[in-house]
């Protein structure tokens, strides 16, 4: 576990944008080291959203994640998704909720959507992230291999937000 503090906004990037780039660079380092999402997975890296994952019943969530019992821990909204990777082999990176969404169902156009995103990666630019072309390449792929349909959608949504 590590903690990140906000300093000046480098190149005008918000803390959320900085943490998105940081998480993607960490994940790229894991891939270079030969690790997969099955070996290491960062549930969230955000100043606005906390994602908890566990093979738990809904009744076990509060007693397992002790910070949820603290009166100092407040939230406008909370989402509990009680299914665990039902149509794929169980894995942390495929378990709901994702970083940006909780999704119950199938996305039938998955292969086509993944291919469209791969094709767009070659021409992708993002002025608001203010990263070099070299750094931008390290953020790829937008949709990691072996990602579920919900995880693929979540990865693209996270980029767009």
Coordinates of C-alpha atoms in Angstrom, one line a residue:
X1 CA 0.0 0.0 0.0
X2 CA 1.2 3.5 -0.7
X3 CA -0.1 7.0 -0.4
X4 CA 0.0 9.8 -3.0
X5 CA -0.3 13.5 -2.2
X6 CA -1.2 16.2 -4.6
X7 CA 1.4 18.7 -5.5
X8 CA 1.4 21.4 -8.2
X9 CA -0.5 20.3 -11.3
X10 CA 2.3 19.3 -13.7
X11 CA 1.4 20.5 -17.1
X12 CA -2.1 21.3 -15.9
X13 CA -3.0 17.7 -15.2
X14 CA -5.5 17.0 -12.4
X15 CA -4.6 14.5 -9.6
X16 CA -7.0 12.0 -11.3
X17 CA -5.2 12.3 -14.6
X18 CA -1.8 12.0 -12.8
X19 CA -2.9 8.8 -11.0
X20 CA -4.3 7.3 -14.2
X21 CA -1.0 7.8 -15.9
X22 CA 0.9 6.5 -12.8
X23 CA -1.3 3.3 -12.6
X24 CA -0.8 2.6 -16.3
X25 CA 2.9 3.0 -16.0
X26 CA 3.1 0.7 -13.0
X27 CA 1.0 -1.9 -14.9
X28 CA 3.4 -1.5 -17.9
X29 CA 6.3 -2.2 -15.6
X30 CA 4.6 -5.3 -14.3
X31 CA 4.1 -6.5 -17.9
X32 CA 7.8 -5.8 -18.7
X33 CA 8.7 -7.9 -15.6
X34 CA 6.6 -10.8 -16.9
X35 CA 3.6 -10.3 -14.6
X36 CA 0.0 -10.7 -15.7
X37 CA -3.2 -9.4 -14.2
X38 CA -3.4 -12.8 -12.5
X39 CA -0.1 -12.0 -10.7
X40 CA -0.7 -8.3 -9.8
X41 CA -3.8 -6.1 -10.1
X42 CA -4.5 -2.6 -8.9
X43 CA -8.2 -2.4 -8.0
X44 CA -8.2 1.4 -8.0
X45 CA -5.9 4.4 -7.8
X46 CA -8.1 7.4 -7.4
X47 CA -8.7 10.3 -5.1
X48 CA -12.5 10.0 -5.7
X49 CA -13.3 6.3 -5.9
X50 CA -12.4 3.3 -3.7
X51 CA -12.9 -0.1 -5.1
X52 CA -13.0 -3.1 -2.8
X53 CA -12.9 -6.7 -4.2
X54 CA -13.4 -9.9 -2.4
X55 CA -15.0 -13.3 -2.8
X56 CA -17.5 -12.4 -0.1
X57 CA -21.3 -12.5 0.4
X58 CA -22.9 -9.0 0.7
X59 CA -23.3 -9.6 4.4
X60 CA -19.5 -10.1 4.8
X61 CA -18.4 -6.9 3.1
X62 CA -18.7 -4.5 6.0
X63 CA -17.0 -6.9 8.5
X64 CA -14.2 -7.7 6.1
X65 CA -13.3 -4.1 5.1
X66 CA -13.0 -2.5 8.5
X67 CA -12.8 1.1 7.3
X68 CA -16.4 0.8 6.2
X69 CA -17.3 0.6 9.9
X70 CA -15.8 3.9 10.7
X71 CA -18.1 6.9 11.1
X72 CA -15.4 9.1 9.6
X73 CA -15.7 7.1 6.3
X74 CA -18.5 8.7 4.4
X75 CA -19.7 8.3 0.8
X76 CA -22.4 9.8 -1.4
X77 CA -23.1 6.4 -3.0
X78 CA -21.9 2.8 -2.6
X79 CA -22.3 -0.1 -5.0
X80 CA -22.1 -3.7 -4.1
X81 CA -21.9 -6.3 -6.9
X82 CA -22.5 -9.8 -5.4
X83 CA -21.5 -12.0 -8.3
X84 CA -17.9 -13.1 -8.9
X85 CA -16.8 -13.7 -12.4
X86 CA -19.6 -16.1 -13.2
X87 CA -19.0 -16.7 -16.9
X88 CA -15.2 -16.7 -16.9
X89 CA -12.6 -18.4 -14.8
X90 CA -12.4 -16.6 -11.4
X91 CA -9.7 -13.9 -11.3
X92 CA -9.4 -10.6 -9.4
X93 CA -9.1 -8.5 -12.5
X94 CA -12.4 -9.9 -13.8
X95 CA -14.3 -9.7 -10.6
X96 CA -16.9 -6.9 -10.3
X97 CA -17.0 -4.0 -9.7
X98 CA -14.5 -2.7 -12.1
X99 CA -12.7 0.7 -11.6
X100 CA -15.5 2.7 -13.2
X101 CA -18.6 0.5 -13.4
X102 CA -20.4 -2.6 -12.2
X103 CA -21.9 -4.5 -15.1
X104 CA -24.3 -7.4 -15.1
X105 CA -24.6 -9.0 -18.6
X106 CA -22.8 -9.8 -21.8
X107 CA -21.4 -7.3 -24.3
X108 CA -22.0 -9.2 -27.5
X109 CA -19.8 -7.0 -29.8
X110 CA -16.7 -7.5 -27.6
X111 CA -14.3 -8.7 -30.3
X112 CA -15.2 -5.9 -32.7
X113 CA -15.0 -3.3 -30.0
X114 CA -11.6 -4.5 -28.9
X115 CA -10.3 -4.5 -32.4
X116 CA -11.6 -1.0 -33.0
X117 CA -9.7 0.2 -29.9
X118 CA -6.5 -1.5 -31.0
X119 CA -6.8 0.2 -34.4
X120 CA -7.2 3.6 -32.7
X121 CA -4.2 3.2 -30.4
X122 CA -1.9 4.0 -33.2
X123 CA -3.4 7.5 -33.8
X124 CA -4.4 8.2 -30.2
X125 CA -3.5 11.6 -28.8
X126 CA -4.5 13.2 -25.5
X127 CA -3.6 16.8 -25.0
X128 CA -5.1 17.0 -21.5
X129 CA -2.8 14.3 -20.2
X130 CA 0.3 16.3 -21.4
X131 CA 2.4 13.2 -21.8
X132 CA 5.1 12.5 -24.4
X133 CA 4.5 10.1 -27.2
X134 CA 6.9 7.7 -25.6
X135 CA 5.0 7.8 -22.3
X136 CA 1.7 7.5 -24.2
X137 CA 2.9 4.3 -25.7
X138 CA 3.6 2.9 -22.2
X139 CA 0.0 3.4 -21.3
X140 CA -1.0 0.9 -24.0
X141 CA -2.8 -1.3 -24.4
X142 CA -6.0 0.5 -23.4
X143 CA -7.7 -2.9 -23.1
X144 CA -5.3 -5.5 -21.6
X145 CA -5.2 -9.0 -22.9
X146 CA -7.6 -11.5 -21.3
X147 CA -9.9 -8.8 -20.1
X148 CA -13.5 -9.7 -19.7
X149 CA -16.3 -7.9 -21.6
X150 CA -17.1 -5.6 -18.6
X151 CA -13.4 -5.1 -18.0
X152 CA -12.8 -4.0 -21.6
X153 CA -15.6 -1.5 -21.4
X154 CA -14.4 -0.3 -18.0
X155 CA -10.9 0.3 -19.4
X156 CA -12.2 2.4 -22.3
X157 CA -14.6 4.3 -20.1
X158 CA -11.7 5.1 -17.7
X159 CA -9.7 6.5 -20.5
X160 CA -12.5 8.7 -21.7
X161 CA -13.4 10.0 -18.3

